[in-house]
Short mmCIF file of C-alpha atoms in Angstrom, two decimals:
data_model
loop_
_atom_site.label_atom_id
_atom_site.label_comp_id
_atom_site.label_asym_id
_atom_site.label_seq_id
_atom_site.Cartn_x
_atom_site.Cartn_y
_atom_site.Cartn_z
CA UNK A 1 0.00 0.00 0.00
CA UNK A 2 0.98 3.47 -0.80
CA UNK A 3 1.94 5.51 1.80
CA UNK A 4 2.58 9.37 1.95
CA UNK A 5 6.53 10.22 1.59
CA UNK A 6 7.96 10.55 5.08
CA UNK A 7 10.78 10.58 7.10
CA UNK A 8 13.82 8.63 6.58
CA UNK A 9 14.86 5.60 8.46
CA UNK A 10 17.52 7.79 10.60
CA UNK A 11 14.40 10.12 11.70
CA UNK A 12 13.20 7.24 13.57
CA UNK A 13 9.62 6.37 12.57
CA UNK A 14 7.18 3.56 11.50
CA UNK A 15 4.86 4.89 9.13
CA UNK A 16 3.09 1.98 8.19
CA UNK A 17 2.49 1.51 12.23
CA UNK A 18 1.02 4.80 11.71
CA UNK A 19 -1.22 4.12 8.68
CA UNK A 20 -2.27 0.73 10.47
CA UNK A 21 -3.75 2.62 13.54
CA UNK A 22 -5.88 4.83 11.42
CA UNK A 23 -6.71 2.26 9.72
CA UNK A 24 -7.78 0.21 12.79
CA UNK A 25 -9.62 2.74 13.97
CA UNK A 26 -11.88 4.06 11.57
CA UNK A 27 -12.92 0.60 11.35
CA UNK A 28 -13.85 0.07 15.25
CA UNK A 29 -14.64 3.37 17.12
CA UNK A 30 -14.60 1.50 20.16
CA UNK A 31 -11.00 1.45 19.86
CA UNK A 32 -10.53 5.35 19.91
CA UNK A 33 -10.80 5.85 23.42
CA UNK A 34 -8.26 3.13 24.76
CA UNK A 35 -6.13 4.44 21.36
CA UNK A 36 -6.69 8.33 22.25
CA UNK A 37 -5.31 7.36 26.06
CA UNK A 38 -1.82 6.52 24.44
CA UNK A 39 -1.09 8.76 21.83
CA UNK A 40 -1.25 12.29 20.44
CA UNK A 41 -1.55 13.44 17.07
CA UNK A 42 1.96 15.42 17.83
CA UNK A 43 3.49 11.68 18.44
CA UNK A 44 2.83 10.47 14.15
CA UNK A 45 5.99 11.57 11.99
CA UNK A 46 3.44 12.23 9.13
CA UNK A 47 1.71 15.65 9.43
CA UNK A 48 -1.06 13.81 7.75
CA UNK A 49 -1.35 11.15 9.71
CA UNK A 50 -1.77 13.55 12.90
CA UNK A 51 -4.46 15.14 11.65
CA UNK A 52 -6.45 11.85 10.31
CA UNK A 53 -5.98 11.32 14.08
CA UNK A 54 -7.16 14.18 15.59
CA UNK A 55 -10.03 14.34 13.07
CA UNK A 56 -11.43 10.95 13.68
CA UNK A 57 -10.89 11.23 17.75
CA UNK A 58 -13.08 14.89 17.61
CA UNK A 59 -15.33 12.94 15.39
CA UNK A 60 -15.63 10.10 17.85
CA UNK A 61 -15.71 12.42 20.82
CA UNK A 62 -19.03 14.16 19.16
CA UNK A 63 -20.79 11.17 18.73
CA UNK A 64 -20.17 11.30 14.52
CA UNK A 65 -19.27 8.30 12.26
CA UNK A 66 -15.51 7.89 11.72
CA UNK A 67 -15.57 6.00 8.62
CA UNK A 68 -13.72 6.71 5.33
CA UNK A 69 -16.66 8.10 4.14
CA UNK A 70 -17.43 10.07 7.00
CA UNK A 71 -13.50 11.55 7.93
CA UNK A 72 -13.34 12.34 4.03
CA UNK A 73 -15.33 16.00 3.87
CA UNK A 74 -12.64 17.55 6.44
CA UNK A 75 -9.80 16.48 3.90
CA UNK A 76 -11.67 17.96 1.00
CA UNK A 77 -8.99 19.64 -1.22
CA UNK A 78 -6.18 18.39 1.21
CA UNK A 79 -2.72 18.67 -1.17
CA UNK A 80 -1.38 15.87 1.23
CA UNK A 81 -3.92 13.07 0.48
CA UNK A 82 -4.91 14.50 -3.08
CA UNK A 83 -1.24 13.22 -3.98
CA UNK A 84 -1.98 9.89 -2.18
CA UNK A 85 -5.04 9.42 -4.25
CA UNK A 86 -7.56 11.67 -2.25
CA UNK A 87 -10.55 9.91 -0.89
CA UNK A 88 -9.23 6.54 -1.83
CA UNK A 89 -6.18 6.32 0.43
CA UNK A 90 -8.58 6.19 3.50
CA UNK A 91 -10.36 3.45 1.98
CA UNK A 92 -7.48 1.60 1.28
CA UNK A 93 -5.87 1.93 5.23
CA UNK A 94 -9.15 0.75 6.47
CA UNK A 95 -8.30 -2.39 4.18
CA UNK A 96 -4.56 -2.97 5.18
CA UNK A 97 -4.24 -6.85 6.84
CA UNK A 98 -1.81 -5.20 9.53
CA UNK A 99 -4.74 -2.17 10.14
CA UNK A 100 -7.22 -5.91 10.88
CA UNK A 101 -4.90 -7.74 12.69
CA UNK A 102 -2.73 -5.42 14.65
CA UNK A 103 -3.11 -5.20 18.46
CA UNK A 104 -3.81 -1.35 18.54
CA UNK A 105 -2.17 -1.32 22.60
CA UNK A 106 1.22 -2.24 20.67
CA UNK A 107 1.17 0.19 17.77
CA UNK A 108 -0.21 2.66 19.90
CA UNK A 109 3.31 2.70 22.40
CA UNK A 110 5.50 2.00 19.60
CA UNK A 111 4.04 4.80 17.80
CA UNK A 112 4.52 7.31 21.62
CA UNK A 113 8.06 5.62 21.95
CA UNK A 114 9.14 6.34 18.86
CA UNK A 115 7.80 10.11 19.02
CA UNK A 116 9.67 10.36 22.22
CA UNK A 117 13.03 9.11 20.79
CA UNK A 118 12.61 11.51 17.86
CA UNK A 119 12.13 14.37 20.32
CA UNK A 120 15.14 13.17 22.68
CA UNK A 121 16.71 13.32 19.63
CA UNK A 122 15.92 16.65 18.47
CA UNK A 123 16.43 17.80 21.68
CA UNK A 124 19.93 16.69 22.03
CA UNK A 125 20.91 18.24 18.59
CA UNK A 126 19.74 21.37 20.13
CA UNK A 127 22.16 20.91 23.04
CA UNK A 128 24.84 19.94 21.29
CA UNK A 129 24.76 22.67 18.70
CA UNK A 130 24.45 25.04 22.03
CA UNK A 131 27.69 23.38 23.33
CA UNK A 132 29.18 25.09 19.91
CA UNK A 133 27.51 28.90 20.89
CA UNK A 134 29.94 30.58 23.49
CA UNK A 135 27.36 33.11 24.63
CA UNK A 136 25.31 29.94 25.91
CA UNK A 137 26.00 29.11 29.80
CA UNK A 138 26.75 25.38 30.60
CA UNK A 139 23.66 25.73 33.05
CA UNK A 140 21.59 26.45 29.92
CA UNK A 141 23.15 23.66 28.19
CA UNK A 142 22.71 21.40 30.74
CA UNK A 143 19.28 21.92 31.64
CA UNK A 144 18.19 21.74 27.37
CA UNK A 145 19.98 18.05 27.80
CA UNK A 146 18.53 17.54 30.64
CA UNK A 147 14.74 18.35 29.44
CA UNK A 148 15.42 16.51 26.03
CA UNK A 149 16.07 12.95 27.68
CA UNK A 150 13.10 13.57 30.47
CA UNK A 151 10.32 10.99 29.55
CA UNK A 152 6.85 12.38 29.53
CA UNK A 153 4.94 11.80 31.83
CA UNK A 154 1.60 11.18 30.33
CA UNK A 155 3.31 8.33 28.55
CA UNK A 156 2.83 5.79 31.50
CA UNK A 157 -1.05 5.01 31.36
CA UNK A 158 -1.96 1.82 33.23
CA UNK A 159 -5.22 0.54 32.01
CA UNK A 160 -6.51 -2.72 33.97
CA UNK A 161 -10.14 -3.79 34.28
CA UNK A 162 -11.56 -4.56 37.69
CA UNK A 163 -10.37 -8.01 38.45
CA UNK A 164 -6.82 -6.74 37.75
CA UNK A 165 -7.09 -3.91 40.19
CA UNK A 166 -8.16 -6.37 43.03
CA UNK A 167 -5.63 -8.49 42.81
CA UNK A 168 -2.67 -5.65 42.52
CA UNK A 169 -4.31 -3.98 45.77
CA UNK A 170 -4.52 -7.18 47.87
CA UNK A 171 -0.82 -7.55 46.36
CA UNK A 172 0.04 -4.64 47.90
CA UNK A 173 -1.67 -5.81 51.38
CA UNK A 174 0.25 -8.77 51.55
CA UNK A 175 3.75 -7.31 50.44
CA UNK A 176 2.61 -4.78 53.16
CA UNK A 177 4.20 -1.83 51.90
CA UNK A 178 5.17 0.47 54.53
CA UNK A 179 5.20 4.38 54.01
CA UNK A 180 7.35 7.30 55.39
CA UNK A 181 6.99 8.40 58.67
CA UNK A 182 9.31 10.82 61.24
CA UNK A 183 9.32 9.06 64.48
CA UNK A 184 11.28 12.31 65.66
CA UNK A 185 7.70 14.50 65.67
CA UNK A 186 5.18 12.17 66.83
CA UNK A 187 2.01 14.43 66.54
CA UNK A 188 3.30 14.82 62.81
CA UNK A 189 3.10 11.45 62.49
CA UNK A 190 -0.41 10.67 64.07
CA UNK A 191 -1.75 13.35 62.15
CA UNK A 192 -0.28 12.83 58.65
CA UNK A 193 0.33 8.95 59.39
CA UNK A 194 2.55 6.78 57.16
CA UNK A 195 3.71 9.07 53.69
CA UNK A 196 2.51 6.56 51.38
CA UNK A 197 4.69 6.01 47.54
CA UNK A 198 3.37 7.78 45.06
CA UNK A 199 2.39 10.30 47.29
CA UNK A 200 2.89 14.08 46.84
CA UNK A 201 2.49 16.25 50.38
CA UNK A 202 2.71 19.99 50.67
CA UNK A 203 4.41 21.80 53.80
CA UNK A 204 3.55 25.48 53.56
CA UNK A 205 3.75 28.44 56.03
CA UNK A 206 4.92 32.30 55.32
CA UNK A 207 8.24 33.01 56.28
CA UNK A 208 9.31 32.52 59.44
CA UNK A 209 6.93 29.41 60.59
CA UNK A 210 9.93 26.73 60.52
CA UNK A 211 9.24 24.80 57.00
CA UNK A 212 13.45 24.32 56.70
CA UNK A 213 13.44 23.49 60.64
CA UNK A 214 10.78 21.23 60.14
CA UNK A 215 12.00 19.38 56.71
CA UNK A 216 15.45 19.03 58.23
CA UNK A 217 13.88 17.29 61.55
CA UNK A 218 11.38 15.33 59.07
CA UNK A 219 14.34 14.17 56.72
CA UNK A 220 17.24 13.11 59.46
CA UNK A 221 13.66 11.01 61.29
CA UNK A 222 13.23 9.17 58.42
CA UNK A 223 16.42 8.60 57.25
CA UNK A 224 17.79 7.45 60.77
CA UNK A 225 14.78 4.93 60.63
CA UNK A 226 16.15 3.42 57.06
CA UNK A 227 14.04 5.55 54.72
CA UNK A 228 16.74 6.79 51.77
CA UNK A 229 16.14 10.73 51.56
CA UNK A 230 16.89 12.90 49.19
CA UNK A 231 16.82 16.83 50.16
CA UNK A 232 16.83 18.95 47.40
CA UNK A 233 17.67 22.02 48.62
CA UNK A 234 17.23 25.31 46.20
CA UNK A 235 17.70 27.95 48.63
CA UNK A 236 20.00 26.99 51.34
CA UNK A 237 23.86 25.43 51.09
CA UNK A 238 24.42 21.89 51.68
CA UNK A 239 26.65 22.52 54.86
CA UNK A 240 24.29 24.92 56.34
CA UNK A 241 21.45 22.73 56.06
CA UNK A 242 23.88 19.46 57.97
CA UNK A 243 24.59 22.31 60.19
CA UNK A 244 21.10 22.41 61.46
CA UNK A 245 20.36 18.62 61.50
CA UNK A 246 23.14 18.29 63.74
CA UNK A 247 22.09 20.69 66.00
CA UNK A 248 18.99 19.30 65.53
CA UNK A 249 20.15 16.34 66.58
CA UNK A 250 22.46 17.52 69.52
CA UNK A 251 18.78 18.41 71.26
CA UNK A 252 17.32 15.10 71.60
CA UNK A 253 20.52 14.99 74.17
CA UNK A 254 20.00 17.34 77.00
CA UNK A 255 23.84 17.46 78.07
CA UNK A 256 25.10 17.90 74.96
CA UNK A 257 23.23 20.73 73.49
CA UNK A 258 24.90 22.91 71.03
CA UNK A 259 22.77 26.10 69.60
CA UNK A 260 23.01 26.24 65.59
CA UNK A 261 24.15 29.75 65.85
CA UNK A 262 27.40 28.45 67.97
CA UNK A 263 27.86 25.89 65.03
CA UNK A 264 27.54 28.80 62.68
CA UNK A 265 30.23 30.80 64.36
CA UNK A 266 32.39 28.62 64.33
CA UNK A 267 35.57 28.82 66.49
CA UNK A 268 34.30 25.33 68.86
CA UNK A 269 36.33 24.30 72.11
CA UNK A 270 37.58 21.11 72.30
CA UNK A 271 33.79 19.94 73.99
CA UNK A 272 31.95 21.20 71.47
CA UNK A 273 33.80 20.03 68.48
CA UNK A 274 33.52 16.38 69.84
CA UNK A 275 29.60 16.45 70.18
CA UNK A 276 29.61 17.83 66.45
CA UNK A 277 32.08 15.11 65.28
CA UNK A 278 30.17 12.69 66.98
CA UNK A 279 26.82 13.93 65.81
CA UNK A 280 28.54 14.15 61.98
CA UNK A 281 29.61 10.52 62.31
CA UNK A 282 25.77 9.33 62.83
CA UNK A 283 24.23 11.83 60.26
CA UNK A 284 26.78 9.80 58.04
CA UNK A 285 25.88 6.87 58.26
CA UNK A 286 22.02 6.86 57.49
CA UNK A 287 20.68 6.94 54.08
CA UNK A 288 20.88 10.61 53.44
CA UNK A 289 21.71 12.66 50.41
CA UNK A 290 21.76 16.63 50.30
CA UNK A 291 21.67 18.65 47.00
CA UNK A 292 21.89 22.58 47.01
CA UNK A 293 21.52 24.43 43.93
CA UNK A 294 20.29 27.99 43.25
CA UNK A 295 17.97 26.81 40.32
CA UNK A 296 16.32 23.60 38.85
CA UNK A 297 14.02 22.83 36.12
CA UNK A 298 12.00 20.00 37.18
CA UNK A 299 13.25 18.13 34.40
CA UNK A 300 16.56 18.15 36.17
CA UNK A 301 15.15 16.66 39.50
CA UNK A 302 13.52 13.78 37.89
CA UNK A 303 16.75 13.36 36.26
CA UNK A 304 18.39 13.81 39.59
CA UNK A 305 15.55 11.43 41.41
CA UNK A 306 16.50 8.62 38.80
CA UNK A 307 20.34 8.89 39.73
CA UNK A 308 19.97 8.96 43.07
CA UNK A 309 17.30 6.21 43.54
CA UNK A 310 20.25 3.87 41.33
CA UNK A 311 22.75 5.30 43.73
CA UNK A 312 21.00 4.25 46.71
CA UNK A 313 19.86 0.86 45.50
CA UNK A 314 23.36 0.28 44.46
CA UNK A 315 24.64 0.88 48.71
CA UNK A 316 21.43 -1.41 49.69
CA UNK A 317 18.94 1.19 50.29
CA UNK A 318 15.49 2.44 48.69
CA UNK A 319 14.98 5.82 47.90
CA UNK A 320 11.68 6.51 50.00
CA UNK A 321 11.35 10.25 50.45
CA UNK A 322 12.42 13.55 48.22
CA UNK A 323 12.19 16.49 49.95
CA UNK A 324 12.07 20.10 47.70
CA UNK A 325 12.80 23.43 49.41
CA UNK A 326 10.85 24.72 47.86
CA UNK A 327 8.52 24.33 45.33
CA UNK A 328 8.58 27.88 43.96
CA UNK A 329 11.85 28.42 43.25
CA UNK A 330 11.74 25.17 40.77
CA UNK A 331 10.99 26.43 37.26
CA UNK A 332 9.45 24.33 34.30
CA UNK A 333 11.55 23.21 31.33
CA UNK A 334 10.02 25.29 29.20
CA UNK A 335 8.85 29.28 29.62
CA UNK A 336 5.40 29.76 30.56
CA UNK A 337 3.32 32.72 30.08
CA UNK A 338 2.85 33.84 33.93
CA UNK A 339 3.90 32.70 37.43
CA UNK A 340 0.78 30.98 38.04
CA UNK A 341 0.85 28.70 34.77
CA UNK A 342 4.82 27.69 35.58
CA UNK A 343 3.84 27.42 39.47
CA UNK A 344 0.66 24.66 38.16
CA UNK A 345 3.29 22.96 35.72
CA UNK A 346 6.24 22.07 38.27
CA UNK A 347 3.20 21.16 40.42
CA UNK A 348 1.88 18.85 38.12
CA UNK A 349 5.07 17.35 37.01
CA UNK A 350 6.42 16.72 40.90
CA UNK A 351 2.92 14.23 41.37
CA UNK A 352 3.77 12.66 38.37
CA UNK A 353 7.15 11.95 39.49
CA UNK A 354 6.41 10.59 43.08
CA UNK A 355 3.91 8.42 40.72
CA UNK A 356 6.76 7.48 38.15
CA UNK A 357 9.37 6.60 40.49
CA UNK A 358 7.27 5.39 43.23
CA UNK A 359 8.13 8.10 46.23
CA UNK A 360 6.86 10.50 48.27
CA UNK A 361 7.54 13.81 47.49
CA UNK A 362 7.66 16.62 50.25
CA UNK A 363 7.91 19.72 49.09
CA UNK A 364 7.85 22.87 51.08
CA UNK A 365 5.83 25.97 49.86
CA UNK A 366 5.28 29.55 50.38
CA UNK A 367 2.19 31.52 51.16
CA UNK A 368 0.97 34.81 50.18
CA UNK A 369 0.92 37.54 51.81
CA UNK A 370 -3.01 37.66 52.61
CA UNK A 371 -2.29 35.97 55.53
CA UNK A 372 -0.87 38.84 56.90
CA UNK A 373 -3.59 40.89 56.40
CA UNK A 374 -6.52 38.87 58.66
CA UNK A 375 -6.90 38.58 61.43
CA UNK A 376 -6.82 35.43 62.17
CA UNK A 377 -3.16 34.15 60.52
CA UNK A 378 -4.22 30.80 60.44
CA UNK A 379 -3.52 29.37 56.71
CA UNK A 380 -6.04 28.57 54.11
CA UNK A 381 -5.48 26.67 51.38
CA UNK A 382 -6.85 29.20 49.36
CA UNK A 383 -3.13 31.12 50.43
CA UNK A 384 -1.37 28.99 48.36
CA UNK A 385 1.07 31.20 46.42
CA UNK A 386 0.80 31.51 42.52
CA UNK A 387 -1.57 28.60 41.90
CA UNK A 388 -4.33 26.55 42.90
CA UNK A 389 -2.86 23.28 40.94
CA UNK A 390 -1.06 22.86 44.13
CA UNK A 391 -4.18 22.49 46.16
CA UNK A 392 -5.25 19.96 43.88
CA UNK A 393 -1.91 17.65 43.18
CA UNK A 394 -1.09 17.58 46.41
CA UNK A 395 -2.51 14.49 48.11
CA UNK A 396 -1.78 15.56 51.56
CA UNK A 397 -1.43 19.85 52.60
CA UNK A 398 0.27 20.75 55.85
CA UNK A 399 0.46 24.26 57.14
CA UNK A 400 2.96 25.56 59.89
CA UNK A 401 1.82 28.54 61.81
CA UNK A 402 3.64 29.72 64.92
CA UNK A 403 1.65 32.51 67.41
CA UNK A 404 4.51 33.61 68.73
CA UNK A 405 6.21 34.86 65.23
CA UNK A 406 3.19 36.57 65.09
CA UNK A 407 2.72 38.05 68.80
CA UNK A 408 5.99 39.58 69.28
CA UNK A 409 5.57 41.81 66.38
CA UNK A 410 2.54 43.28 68.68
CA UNK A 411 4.60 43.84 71.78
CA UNK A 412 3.05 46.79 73.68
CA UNK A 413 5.21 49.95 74.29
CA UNK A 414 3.83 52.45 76.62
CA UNK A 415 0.78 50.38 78.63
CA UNK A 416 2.22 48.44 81.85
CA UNK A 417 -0.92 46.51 81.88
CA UNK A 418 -1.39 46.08 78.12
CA UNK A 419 2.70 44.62 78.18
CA UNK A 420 1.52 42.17 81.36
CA UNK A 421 -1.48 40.54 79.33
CA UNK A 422 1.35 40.64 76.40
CA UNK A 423 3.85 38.64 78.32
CA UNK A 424 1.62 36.31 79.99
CA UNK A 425 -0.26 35.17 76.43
CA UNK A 426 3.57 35.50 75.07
CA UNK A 427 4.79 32.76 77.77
CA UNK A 428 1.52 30.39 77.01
CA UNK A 429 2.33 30.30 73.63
CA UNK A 430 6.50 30.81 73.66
CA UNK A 431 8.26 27.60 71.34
CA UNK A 432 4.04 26.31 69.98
CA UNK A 433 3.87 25.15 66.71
CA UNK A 434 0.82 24.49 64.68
CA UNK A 435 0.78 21.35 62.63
CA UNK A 436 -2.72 22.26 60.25
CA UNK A 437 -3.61 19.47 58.05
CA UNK A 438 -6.00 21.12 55.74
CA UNK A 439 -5.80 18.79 52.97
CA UNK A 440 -5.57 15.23 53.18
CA UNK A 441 -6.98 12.72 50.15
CA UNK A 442 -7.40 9.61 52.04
CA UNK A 443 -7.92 10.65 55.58
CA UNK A 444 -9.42 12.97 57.76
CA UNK A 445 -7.92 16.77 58.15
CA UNK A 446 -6.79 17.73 62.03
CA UNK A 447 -4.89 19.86 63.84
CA UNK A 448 -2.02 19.02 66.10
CA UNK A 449 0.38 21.01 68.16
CA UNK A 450 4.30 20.68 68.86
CA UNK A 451 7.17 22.36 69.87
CA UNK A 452 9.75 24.53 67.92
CA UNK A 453 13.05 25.14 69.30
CA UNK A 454 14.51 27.92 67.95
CA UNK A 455 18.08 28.21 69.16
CA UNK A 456 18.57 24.50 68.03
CA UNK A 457 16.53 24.39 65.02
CA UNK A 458 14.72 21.46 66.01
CA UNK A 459 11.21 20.53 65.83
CA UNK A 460 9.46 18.52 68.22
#
C-alpha cells in the first residue's frame, strides 16, 4: 500500500504503524478511546497522519461516524492526500491486513516511543549545537539536555479492568508496603500517618513558621529509621542545612546541646567540636543525600531522582522520600506565560514523578501575603502562592503557623498593663507550633500542636 513520503529511516519512525492505527480505527470506534489514552496526534511523523488522528478522535468524541466516508469531507482539497489518491487512500488503510490484525495497545506505544526518541533526539541536537555557541552558559546547556532525555509523563497510562485492580491492591496488602513516617515528631506522624509512595504532600507556612526546621527534623527522622532521603535544597547550602540537622540532633541529648548559631560561628572548644564530630559521624551513616543548587528545572530533578534512587539501590537502600525546598523556586523546562501557569506545571510534574518513580515527594511551599492581612493568621489553602494546581496535586497539605512569630511583632510599648497581658499570652504560647492538616486525600484533616526550638533548630 501506498503511503505518503515521510521521514527517513535515521528520523526514527514507523509509518506503516502509523497508517495501520488509522486504519484500525476508523474501522472500530470503540477502539478510539483506549487508542486516544496513548497517543497524540503530535506523536505520528506524518503531518497527515496527525491530523487523520485528531479528526477521527473529535469525530468520535461528538458522537459522529468515523468512517472513510465520514472523515473524508474535512480532507476535502487536502494537497497531502490529493497526492496519495484523495478519498481513496482512507479506503485503502481501512483495508490494510496489519490495520485488521494489529493489536492497537502495541502500535499505539510503539508509535509514543518512537515520538519520544525523535524528540530526545531533536532535543539533544539542540544541546549539542548550544555546546558550539559561546554566549550559551553550561547551566543552559545542561538543563536543554537535561529536558530533552526527560520521559513524559503522560506516557505511563496503566489501564486494567476490575479483576486486575483487586488483585494488585490485595498484592500490595500482603507485600505490606510500609510508608514514610518521622518518628522524631510524633504528633506529625499521628496526624499525617505513614507518607505513602506515590504520594505528593505539601508543607507550607509564610516566612518565618519553621518549613526548613521542620524538613530538616522530618528528613534526618526518616532517614535514621532506614528511609533513603533525598533533600533537594534550592535555597540553602548543603553545609548549612547538615549544620542544622546536627544541632537538631544535639537536642534530643539534654547534656550535649549545642545552639546552631554556635555551630555557625564557628571557632568550637575542644567539647563542642567532639559532640559535632560525633553527631557528623551518625548523620553519616544513614541513608541521606543533600543537593543545594540555586535553580532547577523540574526536568533536572527527575533526572536527579532517577540517579539517586540507582545510587541508593546500588549501597542497599530504597529511595523513600524527596524532599524540595521549595517548590517555587523550581521552574518548568520550558517558559510559561505567567507565574501561576509555571507554578501549576512544576506542580503537576512533581505528582507525576512521586507516581513514576514510586516516592513521596515533600515539598515545602510559600504563602501569600493575605495571611498577613486577617486577622486570624491561620492558613487557608486558598493562600497557596501563585496557583491553585497545588491544592489539587497535592494528596496531603500541611500548614505551619507559629503565634509567637506573630505576637511579638505586637509587643506593647507604653501600657504596663497592656505589656503584662502581652507577656503572659507570650509565655503560654513561647516555642508552639501548629501542625494544620488542611488537605488530606485519604484521611481525615486535624490539627495538632508541637514544639519549635529555635536556638537549636529542632522541631518537636
Amino acid at each position: 500500500m501506498q503511503t505518503p513520503a515521510g521521514p527517513t529511516p535515521s528520523a526514527i519512525a514507523n509509518i506503516e504503524a502509523e497508517a495501520a492505527l488509522i486504519g484500525a480505527m476508523m474501522m472500530d470506534p470503540l477502539l478510539i478511546d483506549r487508542i486516544a489514552d496513548l497517543v497524540k496526534p503530535e506523536d505520528f511523523s506524518i503531518d497527515l497522519h496527525g491530523r487523520l488522528f485528531e479528526t477521527i478522535v473529535g469525530q468520535a468524541a461528538l458522537g459522529r461516524g468515523t468512517s472513510p466516508v465520514a472523515i473524508k469531507s474535512h480532507f476535502d482539497g487536502d494537497p497531502h492526500l490529493e497526492q496519495l489518491g484523495g478519498p481513496a487512500y482512507l479506503a485503502r488503510l481501512t483495508g490494510d491486513p496489519m490495520a485488521m490484525l494489529a493489536d492497537v495497545r502495541d502500535l499505539s506505544r510503539q508509535i509514543a516511543d518512537l515520538s519520544d526518541r525523535r524528540r530526545m533526539r531533536s532535543g539533544l541536537l539542540d544541546a549539542v549545537e548550544a555546546c558550539a555557541d559561546l554566549g550559551t552558559s553550561l547551566p543552559e546547556i545542561s538543563t536543554l539536555a537535561d529536558a530533552a532525555v526527560t520521559a513524559r509523563a503522560e506516557s505511563n497510562v496503566v489501564e486494567a479492568d476490575a479483576a486486575e485492580c483487586v488483585d494488585a491492591w490485595l498484592a500490595e496488602l500482603d507485600a505490606d508496603v510500609s510508608g514514610v513516617s518521622c518518628r522524631v515528631i510524633p504528633n506529625v506522624d499521628d496526624l499525617l500517618g505513614q507518607l505513602r509512595p506515590k504520594s505528593l504532600t505539601i508543607v507550607a507556612g509564610r516566612p518565618g513558621m519553621g518549613k526548613t526546621a521542620f524538613a530538616c527534623t522530618y528528613a534526618r527522622g526518616a532517614a535514621s529509621h532506614g528511609h533513603g532521603t533525598l533533600f533537594v535544597s534550592l535555597e540553602m547550602s548543603k553545609e548549612d542545612l547538615i549544620g542544622r540537622m546536627i544541632s537538631d540532633s544535639l537536642f534530643d541529648h539534654e547534656n550535649c546541646r549545642i545552639p546552631y548559631s554556635v555551630l555557625q560561628r564557628g571557632r568550637l572548644n575542644n567539647w563542642e567540636r567532639e559532640r559535632v564530630a560525633e553527631a557528623g559521624t551518625l548523620l553519616s551513616r544513614i541513608p541521606l543525600t543533600v543537593v543545594d543548587t540555586g535553580t532547577l528545572p523540574v526536568g533536572r530533578l527527575d533526572m536527579l531522582v532517577r540517579r539517586h534512587k540507582r545510587r541508593m539501590a546500588a549501597r542497599g537502600h530504597r529511595l523513600d522520600l524527596v524532599i524540595v525546598d521549595y517548590l517555587q523556586l523550581l521552574h518548568p523546562d520550558t517558559k510559561q506565560k505567567s507565574a501561576y501557569e509555571a507554578t501549576s506545571e512544576v506542580s503537576k510534574r512533581l505528582k507525576a514523578i512521586a507516581k513514576d518513580q514510586d516516592v513521596t515527594i515533600m515539598a515545602l511551599a510559600q504563602l501569600s501575603r493575605s495571611v498577613e492581612q486577617r486577622q486570624d493568621k491561620r492558613p487557608q489553602l486558598s493562600d497557596l502562592r501563585d496557583s491553585g494546581q497545588i491544592e489539587q496535586d497535592a494528596d496531603a497539605v500541611l500548614f505551619l503557623m507559629r503565634e509567637e512569630y506573630y505576637l511579638a511583632q505586637t509587643e506593647p510599648q507604653n501600657d504596663a498593663d497592656a505589656h503584662s497581658r502581652w507577656e503572659d499570652r507570650m509565655e503560654r504560647i513561647r516555642g508552639v507550633i501548629e501542625f494544620i492538616l488542611a488537605k488530606r486525600r485519604n484521611g481525615t484533616t486535624g490539627i495538632a500542636r508541637g514544639r519549635f526550638f529555635a536556638p537549636y533548630q529542632a522541631v518537636r
